[in-house]
mmCIF file of N, CA and C in Angstrom:
data_model
loop_
_atom_site.group_PDB
_atom_site.id
_atom_site.type_symbol
_atom_site.label_atom_id
_atom_site.label_comp_id
_atom_site.label_asym_id
_atom_site.label_seq_id
_atom_site.Cartn_x
_atom_site.Cartn_y
_atom_site.Cartn_z
ATOM 1 N N MET A 207 20.597 49.263 -68.666
ATOM 2 C CA MET A 207 20.985 47.865 -68.583
ATOM 3 C C MET A 207 19.818 47.099 -67.965
ATOM 4 N N ALA A 208 19.544 45.949 -68.474
ATOM 5 C CA ALA A 208 18.449 45.127 -67.982
ATOM 6 C C ALA A 208 18.732 44.660 -66.551
ATOM 7 N N LEU A 209 17.676 44.497 -65.809
ATOM 8 C CA LEU A 209 17.801 44.065 -64.401
ATOM 9 C C LEU A 209 18.493 42.728 -64.288
ATOM 10 N N SER A 210 18.212 41.796 -65.203
ATOM 11 C CA SER A 210 18.836 40.474 -65.135
ATOM 12 C C SER A 210 20.344 40.568 -65.289
ATOM 13 N N ARG A 211 20.794 41.475 -66.148
ATOM 14 C CA ARG A 211 22.258 41.638 -66.310
ATOM 15 C C ARG A 211 22.869 42.190 -65.038
ATOM 16 N N LYS A 212 22.216 43.153 -64.417
ATOM 17 C CA LYS A 212 22.740 43.733 -63.171
ATOM 18 C C LYS A 212 22.803 42.681 -62.076
ATOM 19 N N VAL A 213 21.764 41.865 -61.970
ATOM 20 C CA VAL A 213 21.728 40.842 -60.933
ATOM 21 C C VAL A 213 22.839 39.826 -61.114
ATOM 22 N N ILE A 214 23.069 39.411 -62.350
ATOM 23 C CA ILE A 214 24.095 38.417 -62.625
ATOM 24 C C ILE A 214 25.507 39.006 -62.501
ATOM 25 N N LYS A 215 25.675 40.264 -62.903
ATOM 26 C CA LYS A 215 26.985 40.875 -62.821
ATOM 27 C C LYS A 215 27.395 41.283 -61.419
ATOM 28 N N GLY A 216 26.407 41.476 -60.537
ATOM 29 C CA GLY A 216 26.692 41.907 -59.178
ATOM 30 C C GLY A 216 27.670 41.021 -58.415
ATOM 31 N N PRO A 217 27.433 39.718 -58.326
ATOM 32 C CA PRO A 217 28.383 38.854 -57.610
ATOM 33 C C PRO A 217 29.768 38.831 -58.254
ATOM 34 N N ILE A 218 29.830 38.963 -59.570
ATOM 35 C CA ILE A 218 31.134 38.964 -60.243
ATOM 36 C C ILE A 218 31.914 40.235 -59.864
ATOM 37 N N ILE A 219 31.232 41.347 -59.819
ATOM 38 C CA ILE A 219 31.872 42.605 -59.444
ATOM 39 C C ILE A 219 32.328 42.553 -57.998
ATOM 40 N N ILE A 220 31.513 41.980 -57.117
ATOM 41 C CA ILE A 220 31.909 41.848 -55.710
ATOM 42 C C ILE A 220 33.136 40.940 -55.591
ATOM 43 N N TYR A 221 33.151 39.847 -56.332
ATOM 44 C CA TYR A 221 34.318 38.945 -56.335
ATOM 45 C C TYR A 221 35.566 39.714 -56.789
ATOM 46 N N ARG A 222 35.462 40.466 -57.863
ATOM 47 C CA ARG A 222 36.621 41.176 -58.391
ATOM 48 C C ARG A 222 37.147 42.248 -57.416
ATOM 49 N N LYS A 223 36.228 42.865 -56.693
ATOM 50 C CA LYS A 223 36.619 43.971 -55.811
ATOM 51 C C LYS A 223 37.136 43.476 -54.448
ATOM 52 N N PHE A 224 36.546 42.429 -53.908
ATOM 53 C CA PHE A 224 36.872 42.036 -52.533
ATOM 54 C C PHE A 224 37.591 40.707 -52.366
ATOM 55 N N ILE A 225 37.321 39.736 -53.222
ATOM 56 C CA ILE A 225 37.927 38.404 -53.046
ATOM 57 C C ILE A 225 39.180 38.244 -53.888
ATOM 58 N N SER A 226 39.103 38.642 -55.141
ATOM 59 C CA SER A 226 40.254 38.455 -56.042
ATOM 60 C C SER A 226 41.552 39.119 -55.568
ATOM 61 N N PRO A 227 41.493 40.314 -54.975
ATOM 62 C CA PRO A 227 42.736 40.933 -54.512
ATOM 63 C C PRO A 227 43.414 40.144 -53.358
ATOM 64 N N LEU A 228 42.691 39.265 -52.703
ATOM 65 C CA LEU A 228 43.273 38.510 -51.609
ATOM 66 C C LEU A 228 44.011 37.272 -52.087
ATOM 67 N N LYS A 229 43.859 36.925 -53.372
ATOM 68 C CA LYS A 229 44.457 35.730 -53.904
ATOM 69 C C LYS A 229 45.597 36.081 -54.868
ATOM 70 N N PRO A 230 46.615 35.233 -54.957
ATOM 71 C CA PRO A 230 47.692 35.515 -55.939
ATOM 72 C C PRO A 230 47.137 35.319 -57.350
ATOM 73 N N PRO A 231 47.701 36.058 -58.313
ATOM 74 C CA PRO A 231 47.216 35.889 -59.699
ATOM 75 C C PRO A 231 47.632 34.524 -60.264
ATOM 76 N N THR A 232 46.674 33.701 -60.590
ATOM 77 C CA THR A 232 46.948 32.372 -61.103
ATOM 78 C C THR A 232 46.185 32.065 -62.369
ATOM 79 N N CYS A 233 45.524 33.052 -62.940
ATOM 80 C CA CYS A 233 44.674 32.826 -64.099
ATOM 81 C C CYS A 233 45.517 32.404 -65.303
ATOM 82 N N ARG A 234 45.086 31.365 -65.975
ATOM 83 C CA ARG A 234 45.808 30.860 -67.163
ATOM 84 C C ARG A 234 45.256 31.428 -68.446
ATOM 85 N N PHE A 235 44.279 32.314 -68.352
ATOM 86 C CA PHE A 235 43.664 32.881 -69.548
ATOM 87 C C PHE A 235 43.800 34.390 -69.565
ATOM 88 N N TYR A 236 43.691 34.949 -70.757
ATOM 89 C CA TYR A 236 43.522 36.398 -70.921
ATOM 90 C C TYR A 236 42.305 36.582 -71.804
ATOM 91 N N PRO A 237 41.388 37.408 -71.416
ATOM 92 C CA PRO A 237 41.254 38.090 -70.144
ATOM 93 C C PRO A 237 40.890 37.126 -69.026
ATOM 94 N N THR A 238 40.957 37.586 -67.799
ATOM 95 C CA THR A 238 40.617 36.712 -66.674
ATOM 96 C C THR A 238 39.180 36.230 -66.800
ATOM 97 N N CYS A 239 38.856 35.196 -66.090
ATOM 98 C CA CYS A 239 37.501 34.618 -66.178
ATOM 99 C C CYS A 239 36.435 35.632 -65.725
ATOM 100 N N SER A 240 36.747 36.424 -64.710
ATOM 101 C CA SER A 240 35.746 37.397 -64.262
ATOM 102 C C SER A 240 35.569 38.503 -65.296
ATOM 103 N N ALA A 241 36.647 38.965 -65.900
ATOM 104 C CA ALA A 241 36.543 39.985 -66.965
ATOM 105 C C ALA A 241 35.797 39.410 -68.185
ATOM 106 N N TYR A 242 36.115 38.178 -68.538
ATOM 107 C CA TYR A 242 35.436 37.500 -69.648
ATOM 108 C C TYR A 242 33.936 37.401 -69.360
ATOM 109 N N SER A 243 33.599 37.008 -68.136
ATOM 110 C CA SER A 243 32.183 36.859 -67.753
ATOM 111 C C SER A 243 31.436 38.174 -67.862
ATOM 112 N N LEU A 244 32.016 39.255 -67.350
ATOM 113 C CA LEU A 244 31.346 40.550 -67.436
ATOM 114 C C LEU A 244 31.165 40.985 -68.897
ATOM 115 N N GLU A 245 32.184 40.788 -69.722
ATOM 116 C CA GLU A 245 32.072 41.163 -71.125
ATOM 117 C C GLU A 245 31.060 40.286 -71.856
ATOM 118 N N ALA A 246 31.063 38.995 -71.597
ATOM 119 C CA ALA A 246 30.123 38.091 -72.262
ATOM 120 C C ALA A 246 28.674 38.445 -71.905
ATOM 121 N N ILE A 247 28.419 38.775 -70.675
ATOM 122 C CA ILE A 247 27.073 39.166 -70.247
ATOM 123 C C ILE A 247 26.674 40.486 -70.891
ATOM 124 N N GLU A 248 27.622 41.424 -71.012
ATOM 125 C CA GLU A 248 27.329 42.699 -71.613
ATOM 126 C C GLU A 248 27.046 42.561 -73.109
ATOM 127 N N VAL A 249 27.837 41.743 -73.786
ATOM 128 C CA VAL A 249 27.716 41.592 -75.250
ATOM 129 C C VAL A 249 26.530 40.712 -75.643
ATOM 130 N N HIS A 250 26.376 39.597 -74.952
ATOM 131 C CA HIS A 250 25.410 38.579 -75.379
ATOM 132 C C HIS A 250 24.131 38.511 -74.544
ATOM 133 N N GLY A 251 24.063 39.310 -73.455
ATOM 134 C CA GLY A 251 22.886 39.245 -72.622
ATOM 135 C C GLY A 251 23.066 38.270 -71.461
ATOM 136 N N ALA A 252 22.100 38.243 -70.569
ATOM 137 C CA ALA A 252 22.245 37.476 -69.337
ATOM 138 C C ALA A 252 22.327 35.970 -69.571
ATOM 139 N N ALA A 253 21.446 35.411 -70.381
ATOM 140 C CA ALA A 253 21.392 33.942 -70.539
ATOM 141 C C ALA A 253 22.603 33.432 -71.304
ATOM 142 N N LYS A 254 22.832 33.916 -72.503
ATOM 143 C CA LYS A 254 23.967 33.405 -73.301
ATOM 144 C C LYS A 254 25.297 33.809 -72.677
ATOM 145 N N GLY A 255 25.380 35.015 -72.129
ATOM 146 C CA GLY A 255 26.607 35.451 -71.476
ATOM 147 C C GLY A 255 26.973 34.571 -70.304
ATOM 148 N N THR A 256 25.980 34.163 -69.520
ATOM 149 C CA THR A 256 26.240 33.276 -68.413
ATOM 150 C C THR A 256 26.688 31.908 -68.890
ATOM 151 N N TRP A 257 26.064 31.419 -69.956
ATOM 152 C CA TRP A 257 26.465 30.129 -70.535
ATOM 153 C C TRP A 257 27.915 30.180 -71.032
ATOM 154 N N LEU A 258 28.300 31.257 -71.732
ATOM 155 C CA LEU A 258 29.672 31.383 -72.208
ATOM 156 C C LEU A 258 30.659 31.475 -71.008
ATOM 157 N N ALA A 259 30.245 32.176 -69.969
ATOM 158 C CA ALA A 259 31.105 32.283 -68.769
ATOM 159 C C ALA A 259 31.283 30.898 -68.117
ATOM 160 N N MET A 260 30.215 30.135 -68.005
ATOM 161 C CA MET A 260 30.321 28.806 -67.408
ATOM 162 C C MET A 260 31.223 27.876 -68.254
ATOM 163 N N LYS A 261 31.097 27.969 -69.578
ATOM 164 C CA LYS A 261 31.968 27.167 -70.431
ATOM 165 C C LYS A 261 33.435 27.565 -70.248
ATOM 166 N N ARG A 262 33.673 28.871 -70.095
ATOM 167 C CA ARG A 262 35.045 29.331 -69.901
ATOM 168 C C ARG A 262 35.612 28.856 -68.570
ATOM 169 N N ILE A 263 34.815 28.965 -67.505
ATOM 170 C CA ILE A 263 35.271 28.541 -66.166
ATOM 171 C C ILE A 263 35.496 27.027 -66.162
ATOM 172 N N ALA A 264 34.733 26.271 -66.909
ATOM 173 C CA ALA A 264 34.931 24.817 -66.975
ATOM 174 C C ALA A 264 36.266 24.454 -67.617
ATOM 175 N N LYS A 265 36.825 25.350 -68.412
ATOM 176 C CA LYS A 265 38.135 25.103 -69.044
ATOM 177 C C LYS A 265 39.297 25.403 -68.101
ATOM 178 N N CYS A 266 39.013 25.972 -66.955
ATOM 179 C CA CYS A 266 40.069 26.393 -66.029
ATOM 180 C C CYS A 266 40.493 25.202 -65.171
ATOM 181 N N HIS A 267 41.483 24.462 -65.653
ATOM 182 C CA HIS A 267 42.015 23.349 -64.893
ATOM 183 C C HIS A 267 43.457 23.119 -65.366
ATOM 184 N N PRO A 268 44.230 22.354 -64.611
ATOM 185 C CA PRO A 268 45.661 22.201 -64.913
ATOM 186 C C PRO A 268 45.968 21.552 -66.283
ATOM 187 N N PHE A 269 45.008 20.857 -66.867
ATOM 188 C CA PHE A 269 45.274 20.169 -68.113
ATOM 189 C C PHE A 269 44.966 21.016 -69.354
ATOM 190 N N HIS A 270 44.436 22.199 -69.171
ATOM 191 C CA HIS A 270 44.171 23.111 -70.295
ATOM 192 C C HIS A 270 45.298 24.125 -70.378
ATOM 193 N N PRO A 271 45.843 24.380 -71.566
ATOM 194 C CA PRO A 271 46.987 25.270 -71.669
ATOM 195 C C PRO A 271 46.668 26.734 -71.410
ATOM 196 N N GLY A 272 45.409 27.147 -71.490
ATOM 197 C CA GLY A 272 45.067 28.547 -71.287
ATOM 198 C C GLY A 272 45.355 29.347 -72.520
ATOM 199 N N GLY A 273 45.701 30.611 -72.330
ATOM 200 C CA GLY A 273 46.032 31.494 -73.453
ATOM 201 C C GLY A 273 44.982 32.562 -73.648
ATOM 202 N N VAL A 274 44.996 33.162 -74.808
ATOM 203 C CA VAL A 274 44.025 34.220 -75.136
ATOM 204 C C VAL A 274 42.715 33.585 -75.560
ATOM 205 N N ASP A 275 41.632 33.977 -74.900
ATOM 206 C CA ASP A 275 40.294 33.422 -75.185
ATOM 207 C C ASP A 275 39.328 34.589 -75.076
ATOM 208 N N LEU A 276 39.075 35.245 -76.198
ATOM 209 C CA LEU A 276 38.226 36.414 -76.204
ATOM 210 C C LEU A 276 36.749 36.041 -76.348
ATOM 211 N N VAL A 277 35.890 36.928 -75.882
ATOM 212 C CA VAL A 277 34.449 36.732 -76.024
ATOM 213 C C VAL A 277 34.112 36.772 -77.519
ATOM 214 N N PRO A 278 33.360 35.786 -78.011
ATOM 215 C CA PRO A 278 33.010 35.816 -79.451
ATOM 216 C C PRO A 278 32.096 37.026 -79.725
ATOM 217 N N PRO A 279 32.221 37.584 -80.908
ATOM 218 C CA PRO A 279 31.343 38.721 -81.234
ATOM 219 C C PRO A 279 29.905 38.276 -81.373
ATOM 220 N N ARG A 280 29.014 39.211 -81.143
ATOM 221 C CA ARG A 280 27.577 38.923 -81.272
ATOM 222 C C ARG A 280 27.236 38.776 -82.736
ATOM 223 N N LYS A 281 26.496 37.715 -83.058
ATOM 224 C CA LYS A 281 26.083 37.486 -84.441
ATOM 225 C C LYS A 281 24.864 38.363 -84.742
ATOM 226 N N MET A 282 24.891 38.978 -85.867
ATOM 227 C CA MET A 282 23.771 39.860 -86.260
ATOM 228 C C MET A 282 22.662 39.100 -86.879
#
């Protein structure tokens, strides 16, 4: 795995392991934003995966209905 992916995924993994368990489950999406972020970075690389994760997190507000929002497949 590229160093940039590890560096970007590190804080997400720490959040999932230590911070997320302290909060009640309130995510309006499946998969959760942190799971989506990790998968997007793994599938699309550090730059595009981070962009997709930021777009997903921007949708997380009371006026968005949520639902299933999967990581788009990588274009060949």
